[in-house]
Coordinates of C-alpha atoms in Angstrom, one line a residue:
M16 CA -83.9 114.9 -13.5
M17 CA -81.1 117.1 -14.9
L18 CA -80.6 117.2 -18.7
S19 CA -77.2 117.7 -20.3
D20 CA -78.2 117.8 -24.0
F21 CA -81.3 118.4 -26.2
S22 CA -81.6 118.1 -30.0
I23 CA -84.3 117.9 -32.6
T24 CA -84.5 116.2 -36.0
K25 CA -87.2 117.0 -38.5
H26 CA -88.7 114.2 -40.6
E27 CA -91.2 114.2 -43.5
L28 CA -93.3 111.1 -43.3
R29 CA -94.6 110.0 -46.7
Y30 CA -97.8 108.0 -46.9
K31 CA -98.2 105.1 -49.4
N32 CA -101.7 106.2 -50.1
P33 CA -103.3 109.7 -49.7
F34 CA -105.9 110.1 -47.0
T35 CA -108.5 112.8 -46.3
I36 CA -109.6 114.2 -43.0
S37 CA -112.2 117.0 -42.7
G38 CA -111.9 117.8 -46.4
K39 CA -108.1 118.0 -46.4
T40 CA -106.1 115.4 -48.3
F41 CA -102.7 114.3 -46.9
T42 CA -99.8 112.7 -48.8
S43 CA -97.2 113.4 -46.1
K44 CA -96.7 114.8 -42.6
E45 CA -93.8 116.6 -40.9
V46 CA -92.8 115.5 -37.4
F47 CA -90.0 116.3 -35.0
Y48 CA -87.9 113.8 -33.1
I49 CA -86.9 115.2 -29.7
T50 CA -83.8 113.7 -28.2
L51 CA -82.9 114.3 -24.5
T52 CA -79.7 113.2 -22.7
D53 CA -79.4 113.3 -18.9
Q54 CA -76.3 113.9 -16.9
E55 CA -75.8 110.2 -16.4
G56 CA -75.5 109.8 -20.2
C57 CA -78.9 108.1 -20.8
R58 CA -80.5 109.2 -24.0
A59 CA -84.2 109.0 -25.1
T60 CA -86.3 110.2 -28.0
G61 CA -89.9 111.3 -28.3
E62 CA -92.0 112.3 -31.3
C63 CA -93.7 115.6 -31.7
A64 CA -96.3 115.1 -34.5
P65 CA -98.4 118.3 -34.9
F66 CA -101.9 117.8 -36.4
P67 CA -103.8 121.2 -36.5
Q68 CA -106.9 119.4 -37.8
F69 CA -107.1 117.8 -34.3
G70 CA -106.4 121.0 -32.4
T71 CA -102.6 120.9 -32.0
E72 CA -100.2 123.7 -32.9
S73 CA -98.9 123.9 -36.4
V74 CA -95.7 122.4 -37.6
E75 CA -94.3 125.9 -38.0
A76 CA -95.2 126.9 -34.4
A77 CA -93.8 123.7 -33.0
G78 CA -90.5 124.2 -34.9
I79 CA -90.1 127.8 -33.7
L80 CA -90.6 126.7 -30.1
L81 CA -88.3 123.7 -30.3
K82 CA -85.5 125.7 -32.0
S83 CA -85.6 128.2 -29.2
L84 CA -85.0 125.6 -26.5
S85 CA -81.9 124.3 -24.7
A86 CA -81.5 121.5 -22.1
E87 CA -81.4 124.0 -19.3
K88 CA -84.9 125.4 -20.2
I89 CA -86.7 122.0 -20.1
N90 CA -88.1 121.5 -16.6
P91 CA -91.6 120.7 -15.1
G92 CA -92.6 124.3 -15.0
F93 CA -91.8 124.8 -18.7
L94 CA -93.7 121.6 -19.7
Q95 CA -96.8 122.7 -17.7
G96 CA -96.7 126.1 -19.4
I97 CA -96.7 124.7 -22.9
K98 CA -99.2 121.9 -22.4
A99 CA -102.3 123.8 -23.6
K100 CA -100.8 125.7 -26.5
Y101 CA -98.3 123.2 -27.7
P102 CA -99.8 119.7 -27.1
A103 CA -97.7 118.0 -29.8
V104 CA -94.4 119.4 -28.4
H105 CA -95.5 118.4 -24.9
A106 CA -96.3 114.9 -26.0
G107 CA -92.9 114.4 -27.6
M108 CA -91.1 115.9 -24.6
E109 CA -93.1 113.8 -22.1
Q110 CA -92.4 110.6 -24.1
A111 CA -88.7 111.2 -24.0
L112 CA -88.7 112.1 -20.3
L113 CA -90.8 109.0 -19.4
Q114 CA -88.3 106.9 -21.4
L115 CA -85.4 108.3 -19.4
R116 CA -87.2 107.5 -16.1
M117 CA -87.8 104.0 -17.3
L118 CA -84.1 103.7 -18.2
H119 CA -83.3 104.5 -14.6
G120 CA -85.4 101.7 -13.4
E121 CA -88.8 103.3 -12.7
R122 CA -91.7 101.0 -13.3
T123 CA -95.1 101.7 -14.7
E124 CA -96.7 101.4 -11.2
S125 CA -94.6 104.3 -9.9
L126 CA -95.0 106.4 -13.0
F127 CA -98.7 105.9 -13.2
P128 CA -100.2 104.7 -9.9
G129 CA -103.3 102.6 -10.4
I130 CA -102.5 101.7 -14.0
R131 CA -102.0 98.0 -14.9
L132 CA -100.9 97.3 -18.4
K133 CA -102.2 94.3 -20.3
S134 CA -99.6 92.1 -22.1
S135 CA -101.3 92.4 -25.4
V136 CA -103.8 94.7 -27.3
K137 CA -106.3 93.8 -29.9
V138 CA -106.2 96.0 -33.0
N139 CA -108.8 96.9 -35.7
G140 CA -108.0 96.7 -39.4
V141 CA -108.5 99.8 -41.5
T142 CA -109.7 100.3 -45.1
G143 CA -109.9 103.5 -47.0
I144 CA -112.5 104.9 -49.4
S145 CA -112.5 102.9 -52.6
D146 CA -115.0 101.3 -55.0
Y147 CA -117.2 98.4 -53.9
E148 CA -115.1 95.6 -55.2
S149 CA -111.8 97.0 -53.8
T150 CA -113.3 97.7 -50.4
I151 CA -114.7 94.2 -50.1
S152 CA -111.4 92.6 -51.3
K153 CA -109.4 94.7 -48.7
I154 CA -111.7 93.7 -45.9
R155 CA -111.6 90.1 -46.9
G156 CA -107.8 90.3 -46.8
L157 CA -107.8 91.9 -43.3
L158 CA -110.1 89.2 -42.0
A159 CA -107.8 86.5 -43.4
E160 CA -104.9 88.2 -41.6
G161 CA -106.7 87.7 -38.3
Y162 CA -108.5 91.0 -37.7
H163 CA -111.9 90.7 -36.0
V164 CA -112.9 94.4 -36.2
I165 CA -112.7 96.6 -39.3
K166 CA -112.8 100.4 -39.4
M167 CA -114.1 101.5 -42.8
K168 CA -113.5 105.0 -44.0
T169 CA -116.6 106.6 -45.4
G170 CA -117.7 110.0 -46.5
R171 CA -118.1 109.7 -50.3
P172 CA -119.5 112.6 -52.2
D173 CA -122.8 110.8 -52.5
P174 CA -123.9 109.3 -49.1
E175 CA -125.9 106.6 -51.0
D176 CA -122.6 105.2 -52.1
D177 CA -121.6 104.8 -48.5
I178 CA -124.9 103.0 -47.7
E179 CA -124.5 100.7 -50.7
T180 CA -120.9 99.9 -49.7
V181 CA -121.9 98.9 -46.2
K182 CA -124.8 96.9 -47.6
R183 CA -122.5 95.0 -50.0
V184 CA -119.8 94.4 -47.3
R185 CA -122.4 92.8 -45.0
G186 CA -124.1 91.0 -47.8
E187 CA -120.9 89.4 -49.1
L188 CA -118.8 89.0 -45.9
G189 CA -121.5 88.6 -43.3
Y190 CA -121.8 89.7 -39.7
D191 CA -119.1 87.7 -38.0
F192 CA -116.8 90.7 -37.5
G193 CA -117.2 94.1 -36.0
L194 CA -117.7 97.0 -38.4
R195 CA -116.9 100.7 -37.5
L196 CA -117.4 103.6 -39.8
D197 CA -115.3 106.8 -39.9
L198 CA -116.9 109.8 -41.6
N199 CA -114.2 112.3 -40.6
G200 CA -116.9 115.1 -40.5
A201 CA -118.0 114.6 -44.1
W202 CA -121.7 115.0 -43.4
D203 CA -123.7 117.9 -42.1
V204 CA -126.6 117.6 -39.6
Q205 CA -129.2 117.2 -42.4
K206 CA -127.3 114.4 -44.1
T207 CA -126.5 112.6 -40.9
C208 CA -130.2 112.6 -39.8
K209 CA -131.2 111.4 -43.3
Y210 CA -128.6 108.7 -44.0
L211 CA -127.4 107.4 -40.7
P212 CA -130.7 105.7 -39.8
K213 CA -130.4 103.7 -43.1
L214 CA -127.3 102.0 -41.6
D215 CA -129.1 100.9 -38.4
Q216 CA -129.8 97.4 -39.8
Y217 CA -126.1 96.6 -40.5
N218 CA -124.9 96.2 -36.9
I219 CA -122.4 99.0 -36.9
E220 CA -120.4 99.2 -33.7
Y221 CA -120.1 103.0 -34.0
V222 CA -119.7 105.9 -36.4
E223 CA -116.8 108.3 -35.9
Q224 CA -117.2 112.1 -36.2
P225 CA -120.2 112.2 -38.6
V226 CA -120.3 116.0 -38.4
Q227 CA -117.3 118.4 -38.1
L228 CA -118.5 120.7 -35.3
L229 CA -119.0 119.5 -31.7
H230 CA -122.0 121.8 -31.5
D231 CA -123.7 119.8 -34.2
F232 CA -123.4 116.6 -32.2
L233 CA -126.3 118.0 -30.2
H234 CA -128.5 118.2 -33.3
I235 CA -127.9 114.5 -34.3
K236 CA -128.7 113.0 -31.0
G237 CA -131.3 110.3 -31.3
C238 CA -131.5 110.2 -35.1
S239 CA -130.0 106.7 -35.2
S240 CA -129.4 103.7 -33.0
I241 CA -125.7 103.6 -33.9
P242 CA -123.4 105.0 -31.2
V243 CA -121.5 108.1 -32.1
A244 CA -117.7 108.5 -31.5
A245 CA -116.0 111.9 -31.0
D246 CA -112.7 112.1 -32.8
E247 CA -111.6 115.4 -34.2
S248 CA -113.9 117.1 -31.6
L249 CA -112.1 115.5 -28.7
M250 CA -109.2 117.9 -28.5
S251 CA -108.7 118.2 -24.7
F252 CA -109.8 117.1 -21.3
L253 CA -112.2 120.1 -21.1
A254 CA -113.8 119.0 -24.5
A255 CA -114.2 115.5 -23.0
M256 CA -116.0 116.9 -20.0
N257 CA -118.3 118.9 -22.2
I258 CA -119.1 115.9 -24.4
I259 CA -120.0 113.9 -21.3
E260 CA -122.0 116.6 -19.6
N261 CA -124.1 117.1 -22.7
E262 CA -124.3 113.4 -23.6
L263 CA -123.0 114.1 -27.1
A264 CA -121.1 110.8 -27.8
Q265 CA -120.9 107.3 -26.6
V266 CA -117.4 106.6 -27.7
F267 CA -114.1 108.6 -27.4
I268 CA -111.4 108.2 -30.0
I269 CA -108.2 109.0 -28.0
K270 CA -105.0 110.1 -29.7
P271 CA -102.2 110.6 -27.2
A272 CA -99.9 112.3 -29.7
V273 CA -102.4 115.2 -30.2
L274 CA -103.8 115.3 -26.7
G275 CA -100.5 116.3 -25.1
G276 CA -99.1 112.8 -24.4
V277 CA -99.6 109.7 -22.3
T278 CA -100.5 111.4 -19.0
E279 CA -103.3 113.5 -20.5
A280 CA -104.6 110.6 -22.6
L281 CA -104.8 108.4 -19.5
R282 CA -106.7 111.2 -17.7
I283 CA -109.3 111.2 -20.5
I284 CA -109.5 107.4 -20.5
S285 CA -110.1 107.4 -16.8
L286 CA -112.8 110.0 -17.2
A287 CA -114.5 108.1 -20.0
E288 CA -114.4 104.8 -18.1
A289 CA -115.9 106.4 -15.0
N290 CA -118.8 107.8 -17.1
G291 CA -119.7 104.8 -19.2
I292 CA -118.0 106.1 -22.4
K293 CA -116.1 103.6 -24.5
P294 CA -112.5 104.7 -25.0
V295 CA -110.7 103.6 -28.2
V296 CA -107.1 104.5 -28.5
T297 CA -105.6 105.3 -31.9
T298 CA -102.6 106.7 -33.5
S299 CA -102.8 110.0 -35.4
L300 CA -100.6 108.8 -38.3
E301 CA -97.3 109.6 -36.6
S302 CA -94.3 107.3 -37.1
S303 CA -93.6 104.1 -35.2
L304 CA -91.9 106.1 -32.4
G305 CA -95.1 108.1 -31.6
K306 CA -97.2 104.9 -32.0
R307 CA -95.6 103.6 -28.8
M308 CA -97.6 106.2 -26.8
A309 CA -100.8 104.9 -28.3
V310 CA -99.9 101.3 -27.6
F311 CA -99.0 102.1 -24.0
C312 CA -102.4 103.8 -23.4
A313 CA -104.3 101.1 -25.2
A314 CA -102.7 98.5 -22.9
A315 CA -104.0 100.6 -19.9
L316 CA -107.7 100.2 -20.9
K317 CA -109.7 98.3 -18.4
E318 CA -111.8 96.6 -21.1
D319 CA -110.5 94.5 -23.9
I320 CA -111.2 97.0 -26.7
H321 CA -109.9 96.8 -30.3
C322 CA -107.8 99.9 -30.9
G323 CA -106.6 101.8 -34.0
L324 CA -102.9 100.9 -34.0
S325 CA -102.3 99.3 -37.4
T326 CA -101.2 102.5 -39.2
A327 CA -97.4 102.1 -39.2
G328 CA -97.6 100.2 -42.5
M329 CA -99.1 103.3 -44.2
I330 CA -95.8 105.1 -44.0
S331 CA -93.2 104.4 -46.8
N332 CA -90.2 105.9 -45.0
D333 CA -90.7 105.3 -41.3
P334 CA -87.6 106.6 -39.5
T335 CA -88.1 104.1 -36.6
T336 CA -88.4 100.4 -36.4
D337 CA -91.9 99.3 -35.3
I338 CA -91.4 97.4 -32.1
Y339 CA -95.1 96.8 -31.9
P340 CA -96.1 95.0 -35.1
V341 CA -99.6 93.6 -35.5
N342 CA -99.8 89.8 -35.8
S343 CA -103.2 88.3 -36.4
G344 CA -104.9 91.4 -35.2
V345 CA -102.9 91.6 -31.9
I346 CA -100.0 93.6 -30.6
S347 CA -97.8 92.0 -27.9
L348 CA -96.2 94.5 -25.5
G349 CA -93.2 92.8 -24.2
N350 CA -91.3 95.3 -21.9
H351 CA -93.9 98.1 -22.3
L352 CA -91.4 100.4 -24.0
L353 CA -92.4 104.0 -24.7

């Protein structure tokens, strides 16, 4: 495919409520929209959403690379060369290129042999860290909207407050819905081994990233019956292989926008499914344009798994219309647009 034009637009996404990951609080995020035009006049746009906390290049590094490019420089060899060092740029470039190929009539079956997309994807609801009453009220509202699985952010300064919150949620709202916990690396090994077993009785589906370092996953093995999910530690295909070989996690949180794009995410999904690891696809708080990559990958899962795709509403100034809104806890795919 020959390109005739290339352009970038920088956007600052502003979040309605601050969120904290690995000790860093975010109120906004800078992303780049990459627009490619081919010689037939077809135009497509992909999103580059750097997230260094998840192993991508920085916004500054992505910007320098993108500003140095021209349509003539973008080819398969170039893309392969930047994949490891610039996964966010690669993801945005790949998204735009895949769109162009689809505009020219290529179908999913030819782009990704062996992949069969579902017509809909189940989605989990999300609640942030708050006081007991607000957390319970938020979850009650999500259940009323039709969500059947809830991911609850945890990692309060006092772990006992997390334990008490889970206890009250189950006590007041019952066990008729799935409950996932996301610690974002807030605990160390000692805290994890002390407090995670206290949650065993509450039927937790899994806990995401209880400790920051992948090495520490080794030291929390067996301390609780709750499955552990690798999130921030799952930065590449090699990291995925390492986790599987050392039996460090039972769940993979797969973020296409930070792993290098759809193709790499699908490789990791295939690896997980072949090794009995549960793959859960989520966004990484990019705009609704980048969200399309995550929805596409979630639809490719063999099992019917609730995925983390309800984040578009967290952005107050989304530059793109969300073509995959959540209705009653479900996203309908329609024409499988990227």
